[in-house]
Amino acid sequence: MALAAIFAAGCIASASAQAQKLPAGFVYLRDVDPTIIQDIRYAGSNNFVGRPLRGYGAAECVVKRKVGVLLKSVQKELALQDLSLKMFDCYRPARAVADMLAWSRDGRETTAQRRYNPSFSKADLFRLGYIAERSGHSTGAALDLTLVDLKVDNSATFNPNKDYADCIGNVNLRTPEGSVDMGTGYDCSDAKAHTAARSITAAQRRWREKLVLLMARRGFVNYSKEWWHFSLPGAAGQAYDFPITPRK
């Protein structure tokens, strides 16, 4: 019995270690800075596909170590202003990108999915540059993120049974994100989500400009069609397809 128990415990420990193993140079962001808020949307149903994407076995932000250190620097600066980063997506397995492509070509489109691309068909997302067939996220050097005001109530959560407004609608009617109002929801495929869009308020523009400036100071470059997307030139390298597994 004792030997069996020891063997079983060893197997559990081995499985746990395997679940936390990442390729060289990658880290769980929580191990670098646990204060950064995470809402990894592709690990659940609160996204434009409406289900977890392939490869997202855990709602964890995984990044290149250098990227994590730079995010920690941003967070340190924000903490002095009662603000925080919130991560929506980090490393994205190549299989998840393929899952997105297959979804865009399946010929079906629900009302919930149209909240994220209210002006055109999902089949046009790749052609128009809103989703890439080869994503920089798969290198571990691209990020989707926003800012959170820690002084306000951010407790509202996503209700899959609720009929929310389009991602370009009023912030009080859109899917709740527990973050500052950037003018559109996350993953909104629309001209209003372009970082320099003119169709947003002065306050929304200031939040976007603040985020871009904070990230630019650390070398991150924003993608002009998505106010939330940033990449770190020179840190990308090859694309990976390892699944995101529980940290512990």
mmCIF file of C-alpha atoms in Angstrom:
data_model
loop_
_atom_site.group_PDB
_atom_site.id
_atom_site.type_symbol
_atom_site.label_atom_id
_atom_site.label_comp_id
_atom_site.label_asym_id
_atom_site.label_seq_id
_atom_site.Cartn_x
_atom_site.Cartn_y
_atom_site.Cartn_z
ATOM 1 C CA MET A 1 0.000 0.000 0.000
ATOM 2 C CA ALA A 2 2.808 2.388 0.945
ATOM 3 C CA LEU A 3 4.666 1.717 -2.312
ATOM 4 C CA ALA A 4 1.470 2.194 -4.321
ATOM 5 C CA ALA A 5 0.785 5.492 -2.584
ATOM 6 C CA ILE A 6 4.327 6.684 -3.237
ATOM 7 C CA PHE A 7 4.063 5.661 -6.895
ATOM 8 C CA ALA A 8 0.710 7.454 -7.264
ATOM 9 C CA ALA A 9 2.062 10.598 -5.629
ATOM 10 C CA GLY A 10 5.042 10.490 -7.955
ATOM 11 C CA CYS A 11 2.787 10.235 -10.991
ATOM 12 C CA ILE A 12 0.734 13.236 -9.826
ATOM 13 C CA ALA A 13 3.890 15.285 -9.241
ATOM 14 C CA SER A 14 5.219 14.295 -12.661
ATOM 15 C CA ALA A 15 1.956 15.252 -14.374
ATOM 16 C CA SER A 16 1.933 18.588 -12.547
ATOM 17 C CA ALA A 17 5.497 19.334 -13.585
ATOM 18 C CA GLN A 18 4.664 18.416 -17.184
ATOM 19 C CA ALA A 19 1.617 20.712 -17.167
ATOM 20 C CA GLN A 20 3.790 23.642 -16.132
ATOM 21 C CA LYS A 21 6.684 22.951 -18.534
ATOM 22 C CA LEU A 22 7.136 25.609 -21.222
ATOM 23 C CA PRO A 23 9.606 25.906 -24.081
ATOM 24 C CA ALA A 24 12.860 27.698 -23.257
ATOM 25 C CA GLY A 25 12.379 31.454 -22.996
ATOM 26 C CA PHE A 26 8.652 31.304 -22.200
ATOM 27 C CA VAL A 27 7.081 32.104 -18.830
ATOM 28 C CA TYR A 28 3.681 32.334 -17.195
ATOM 29 C CA LEU A 29 3.025 36.034 -16.669
ATOM 30 C CA ARG A 30 1.693 35.299 -13.168
ATOM 31 C CA ASP A 31 5.189 34.127 -12.234
ATOM 32 C CA VAL A 32 6.627 37.475 -13.348
ATOM 33 C CA ASP A 33 3.912 39.791 -12.007
ATOM 34 C CA PRO A 34 0.831 38.304 -10.319
ATOM 35 C CA THR A 35 -0.753 41.764 -9.955
ATOM 36 C CA ILE A 36 -1.464 42.069 -13.685
ATOM 37 C CA ILE A 37 -5.138 41.203 -14.262
ATOM 38 C CA GLN A 38 -5.876 38.421 -16.709
ATOM 39 C CA ASP A 39 -9.048 37.723 -18.680
ATOM 40 C CA ILE A 40 -7.859 35.272 -21.331
ATOM 41 C CA ARG A 41 -10.870 35.355 -23.579
ATOM 42 C CA TYR A 42 -10.085 32.469 -25.925
ATOM 43 C CA ALA A 43 -10.030 30.046 -23.011
ATOM 44 C CA GLY A 44 -13.783 30.527 -22.499
ATOM 45 C CA SER A 45 -16.957 31.440 -24.388
ATOM 46 C CA ASN A 46 -16.734 35.240 -24.128
ATOM 47 C CA ASN A 47 -15.186 35.772 -27.562
ATOM 48 C CA PHE A 48 -16.197 36.104 -31.208
ATOM 49 C CA VAL A 49 -16.156 32.323 -31.760
ATOM 50 C CA GLY A 50 -18.347 31.707 -28.700
ATOM 51 C CA ARG A 51 -16.295 28.797 -27.314
ATOM 52 C CA PRO A 52 -12.749 27.987 -26.179
ATOM 53 C CA LEU A 53 -10.261 27.830 -29.036
ATOM 54 C CA ARG A 54 -8.078 24.786 -29.624
ATOM 55 C CA GLY A 55 -4.935 24.829 -27.513
ATOM 56 C CA TYR A 56 -6.362 26.940 -24.693
ATOM 57 C CA GLY A 57 -6.373 24.396 -21.895
ATOM 58 C CA ALA A 58 -6.001 27.092 -19.247
ATOM 59 C CA ALA A 59 -6.826 30.787 -18.906
ATOM 60 C CA GLU A 60 -3.177 31.774 -18.502
ATOM 61 C CA CYS A 61 -1.082 34.467 -20.160
ATOM 62 C CA VAL A 62 2.119 32.898 -21.488
ATOM 63 C CA VAL A 63 4.791 35.177 -22.982
ATOM 64 C CA LYS A 64 8.466 35.387 -23.838
ATOM 65 C CA ARG A 65 10.401 36.194 -20.668
ATOM 66 C CA LYS A 66 11.586 39.564 -22.014
ATOM 67 C CA VAL A 67 7.986 40.536 -22.779
ATOM 68 C CA GLY A 68 6.905 39.608 -19.260
ATOM 69 C CA VAL A 69 9.631 41.745 -17.688
ATOM 70 C CA LEU A 70 8.578 44.745 -19.775
ATOM 71 C CA LEU A 71 4.923 44.261 -18.824
ATOM 72 C CA LYS A 72 5.970 44.225 -15.178
ATOM 73 C CA SER A 73 7.600 47.624 -15.760
ATOM 74 C CA VAL A 74 4.380 49.000 -17.254
ATOM 75 C CA GLN A 75 2.371 47.636 -14.334
ATOM 76 C CA LYS A 76 4.710 49.248 -11.818
ATOM 77 C CA GLU A 77 4.124 52.642 -13.422
ATOM 78 C CA LEU A 78 0.361 52.125 -13.561
ATOM 79 C CA ALA A 79 0.153 51.086 -9.908
ATOM 80 C CA LEU A 80 1.150 54.612 -8.900
ATOM 81 C CA GLN A 81 -2.012 55.845 -10.658
ATOM 82 C CA ASP A 82 -4.409 53.214 -9.280
ATOM 83 C CA LEU A 83 -4.500 51.589 -12.696
ATOM 84 C CA SER A 84 -3.660 48.097 -13.937
ATOM 85 C CA LEU A 85 -3.039 46.214 -17.135
ATOM 86 C CA LYS A 86 -5.554 43.572 -18.134
ATOM 87 C CA MET A 87 -4.448 40.829 -20.515
ATOM 88 C CA PHE A 88 -6.976 39.489 -23.028
ATOM 89 C CA ASP A 89 -4.589 37.287 -25.011
ATOM 90 C CA CYS A 90 -0.867 36.532 -25.033
ATOM 91 C CA TYR A 91 0.814 33.522 -26.625
ATOM 92 C CA ARG A 92 -1.650 31.861 -29.005
ATOM 93 C CA PRO A 93 -1.027 28.279 -30.194
ATOM 94 C CA ALA A 94 -0.875 27.924 -33.990
ATOM 95 C CA ARG A 95 -3.707 25.389 -33.735
ATOM 96 C CA ALA A 96 -5.922 28.164 -32.298
ATOM 97 C CA VAL A 97 -5.144 30.360 -35.312
ATOM 98 C CA ALA A 98 -6.148 27.472 -37.589
ATOM 99 C CA ASP A 99 -9.317 27.105 -35.511
ATOM 100 C CA MET A 100 -10.162 30.761 -36.167
ATOM 101 C CA LEU A 101 -9.622 30.293 -39.899
ATOM 102 C CA ALA A 102 -11.875 27.232 -40.028
ATOM 103 C CA TRP A 103 -14.542 29.098 -38.055
ATOM 104 C CA SER A 104 -14.472 32.021 -40.498
ATOM 105 C CA ARG A 105 -15.124 29.644 -43.396
ATOM 106 C CA ASP A 106 -17.845 27.448 -41.897
ATOM 107 C CA GLY A 107 -20.674 29.443 -43.510
ATOM 108 C CA ARG A 108 -22.504 30.017 -40.214
ATOM 109 C CA GLU A 109 -22.875 33.242 -38.277
ATOM 110 C CA THR A 110 -24.860 33.749 -35.091
ATOM 111 C CA THR A 111 -26.224 36.981 -33.657
ATOM 112 C CA ALA A 112 -23.712 36.765 -30.799
ATOM 113 C CA GLN A 113 -20.834 36.440 -33.254
ATOM 114 C CA ARG A 114 -22.020 39.465 -35.221
ATOM 115 C CA ARG A 115 -21.549 41.601 -32.117
ATOM 116 C CA TYR A 116 -17.834 41.493 -32.897
ATOM 117 C CA ASN A 117 -18.064 42.329 -36.616
ATOM 118 C CA PRO A 118 -21.314 44.288 -37.014
ATOM 119 C CA SER A 119 -20.492 45.819 -40.401
ATOM 120 C CA PHE A 120 -19.470 42.831 -42.523
ATOM 121 C CA SER A 121 -19.388 39.043 -42.744
ATOM 122 C CA LYS A 122 -16.948 36.999 -40.666
ATOM 123 C CA ALA A 123 -15.649 35.511 -43.933
ATOM 124 C CA ASP A 124 -14.032 38.904 -44.591
ATOM 125 C CA LEU A 125 -12.079 39.080 -41.319
ATOM 126 C CA PHE A 126 -8.874 37.627 -42.763
ATOM 127 C CA ARG A 127 -9.104 39.532 -46.066
ATOM 128 C CA LEU A 128 -9.541 42.841 -44.248
ATOM 129 C CA GLY A 129 -6.633 42.217 -41.885
ATOM 130 C CA TYR A 130 -8.515 41.767 -38.620
ATOM 131 C CA ILE A 131 -7.257 38.199 -38.191
ATOM 132 C CA ALA A 132 -3.976 36.868 -39.603
ATOM 133 C CA GLU A 133 -3.445 33.359 -40.952
ATOM 134 C CA ARG A 134 -0.032 33.451 -39.262
ATOM 135 C CA SER A 135 -0.368 35.311 -35.999
ATOM 136 C CA GLY A 136 2.428 37.100 -34.169
ATOM 137 C CA HIS A 137 0.759 35.861 -30.999
ATOM 138 C CA SER A 138 2.126 32.384 -31.759
ATOM 139 C CA THR A 139 5.668 33.692 -31.220
ATOM 140 C CA GLY A 140 4.953 34.791 -27.658
ATOM 141 C CA ALA A 141 5.831 38.394 -28.458
ATOM 142 C CA ALA A 142 2.377 39.796 -29.267
ATOM 143 C CA LEU A 143 -0.303 40.821 -26.795
ATOM 144 C CA ASP A 144 -3.923 41.955 -26.521
ATOM 145 C CA LEU A 145 -4.506 44.150 -23.488
ATOM 146 C CA THR A 146 -6.287 47.115 -21.976
ATOM 147 C CA LEU A 147 -6.291 49.297 -18.868
ATOM 148 C CA VAL A 148 -8.336 48.943 -15.684
ATOM 149 C CA ASP A 149 -9.234 51.787 -13.334
ATOM 150 C CA LEU A 150 -8.902 50.223 -9.890
ATOM 151 C CA LYS A 151 -10.890 53.037 -8.256
ATOM 152 C CA VAL A 152 -14.212 52.059 -9.876
ATOM 153 C CA ASP A 153 -16.514 49.048 -9.701
ATOM 154 C CA ASN A 154 -15.309 46.432 -12.192
ATOM 155 C CA SER A 155 -17.440 43.579 -10.887
ATOM 156 C CA ALA A 156 -19.832 43.170 -13.849
ATOM 157 C CA THR A 157 -19.329 39.791 -15.534
ATOM 158 C CA PHE A 158 -20.234 38.242 -18.876
ATOM 159 C CA ASN A 159 -23.645 36.533 -19.082
ATOM 160 C CA PRO A 160 -23.783 34.172 -22.091
ATOM 161 C CA ASN A 161 -27.600 34.343 -22.064
ATOM 162 C CA LYS A 162 -27.808 38.129 -22.267
ATOM 163 C CA ASP A 163 -28.371 40.010 -25.508
ATOM 164 C CA TYR A 164 -25.561 42.570 -25.538
ATOM 165 C CA ALA A 165 -25.149 45.473 -27.946
ATOM 166 C CA ASP A 166 -22.615 45.448 -30.767
ATOM 167 C CA CYS A 167 -18.995 46.051 -29.858
ATOM 168 C CA ILE A 168 -19.283 49.600 -31.189
ATOM 169 C CA GLY A 169 -22.281 50.416 -28.990
ATOM 170 C CA ASN A 170 -22.509 52.287 -25.700
ATOM 171 C CA VAL A 171 -20.164 50.911 -23.055
ATOM 172 C CA ASN A 172 -23.081 50.264 -20.679
ATOM 173 C CA LEU A 173 -24.789 48.054 -23.260
ATOM 174 C CA ARG A 174 -21.776 46.166 -24.596
ATOM 175 C CA THR A 175 -20.300 42.981 -23.157
ATOM 176 C CA PRO A 176 -18.798 44.003 -19.763
ATOM 177 C CA GLU A 177 -14.999 43.947 -19.693
ATOM 178 C CA GLY A 178 -14.165 45.479 -16.327
ATOM 179 C CA SER A 179 -11.877 48.024 -17.928
ATOM 180 C CA VAL A 180 -11.775 51.650 -18.995
ATOM 181 C CA ASP A 181 -13.921 52.660 -21.976
ATOM 182 C CA MET A 182 -11.707 52.550 -25.057
ATOM 183 C CA GLY A 183 -14.609 53.310 -27.398
ATOM 184 C CA THR A 184 -15.227 49.728 -28.520
ATOM 185 C CA GLY A 185 -15.123 46.308 -26.967
ATOM 186 C CA TYR A 186 -12.143 43.988 -27.292
ATOM 187 C CA ASP A 187 -11.803 42.096 -30.584
ATOM 188 C CA CYS A 188 -14.156 44.507 -32.314
ATOM 189 C CA SER A 189 -13.599 44.236 -36.062
ATOM 190 C CA ASP A 190 -14.677 47.708 -37.067
ATOM 191 C CA ALA A 191 -13.170 51.016 -38.167
ATOM 192 C CA LYS A 192 -14.116 52.459 -34.768
ATOM 193 C CA ALA A 193 -11.599 50.066 -33.177
ATOM 194 C CA HIS A 194 -8.744 51.467 -35.259
ATOM 195 C CA THR A 195 -6.397 53.084 -32.776
ATOM 196 C CA ALA A 196 -6.585 56.535 -34.395
ATOM 197 C CA ALA A 197 -10.329 56.405 -35.143
ATOM 198 C CA ARG A 198 -12.004 59.803 -35.113
ATOM 199 C CA SER A 199 -15.446 58.468 -34.212
ATOM 200 C CA ILE A 200 -14.714 58.200 -30.471
ATOM 201 C CA THR A 201 -14.939 60.682 -27.616
ATOM 202 C CA ALA A 202 -12.060 62.769 -26.311
ATOM 203 C CA ALA A 203 -11.939 60.684 -23.118
ATOM 204 C CA GLN A 204 -11.792 57.424 -25.051
ATOM 205 C CA ARG A 205 -9.019 58.838 -27.238
ATOM 206 C CA ARG A 206 -6.994 59.830 -24.174
ATOM 207 C CA TRP A 207 -7.188 56.273 -22.806
ATOM 208 C CA ARG A 208 -6.003 54.857 -26.120
ATOM 209 C CA GLU A 209 -3.172 57.353 -26.344
ATOM 210 C CA LYS A 210 -2.142 56.590 -22.779
ATOM 211 C CA LEU A 211 -1.970 52.861 -23.471
ATOM 212 C CA VAL A 212 0.011 53.350 -26.688
ATOM 213 C CA LEU A 213 2.464 55.683 -24.957
ATOM 214 C CA LEU A 214 2.989 53.359 -21.990
ATOM 215 C CA MET A 215 3.718 50.431 -24.271
ATOM 216 C CA ALA A 216 5.830 52.443 -26.728
ATOM 217 C CA ARG A 217 8.191 53.482 -23.936
ATOM 218 C CA ARG A 218 9.093 49.792 -23.585
ATOM 219 C CA GLY A 219 9.481 49.232 -27.317
ATOM 220 C CA PHE A 220 6.046 47.780 -28.085
ATOM 221 C CA VAL A 221 4.374 48.678 -31.382
ATOM 222 C CA ASN A 222 0.608 48.996 -31.734
ATOM 223 C CA TYR A 223 -1.348 47.498 -34.645
ATOM 224 C CA SER A 224 -3.281 50.379 -36.213
ATOM 225 C CA LYS A 225 -6.509 48.402 -36.738
ATOM 226 C CA GLU A 226 -6.733 47.219 -33.106
ATOM 227 C CA TRP A 227 -6.236 49.574 -30.165
ATOM 228 C CA TRP A 228 -5.572 46.538 -27.914
ATOM 229 C CA HIS A 229 -2.869 44.754 -29.962
ATOM 230 C CA PHE A 230 0.853 45.266 -29.354
ATOM 231 C CA SER A 231 3.979 43.423 -30.447
ATOM 232 C CA LEU A 232 7.644 43.623 -29.498
ATOM 233 C CA PRO A 233 9.881 43.789 -32.589
ATOM 234 C CA GLY A 234 12.971 41.633 -32.373
ATOM 235 C CA ALA A 235 11.519 39.297 -29.753
ATOM 236 C CA ALA A 236 9.254 37.253 -32.018
ATOM 237 C CA GLY A 237 11.197 34.429 -33.653
ATOM 238 C CA GLN A 238 9.439 31.260 -34.711
ATOM 239 C CA ALA A 239 5.755 30.441 -34.273
ATOM 240 C CA TYR A 240 4.860 27.744 -31.722
ATOM 241 C CA ASP A 241 1.987 25.343 -31.287
ATOM 242 C CA PHE A 242 2.364 24.021 -27.741
ATOM 243 C CA PRO A 243 -0.933 24.061 -25.797
ATOM 244 C CA ILE A 244 -1.539 26.401 -22.874
ATOM 245 C CA THR A 245 -1.781 24.190 -19.797
ATOM 246 C CA PRO A 246 -2.509 24.986 -16.133
ATOM 247 C CA ARG A 247 0.308 26.735 -14.321
ATOM 248 C CA LYS A 248 -0.279 24.595 -11.248
#
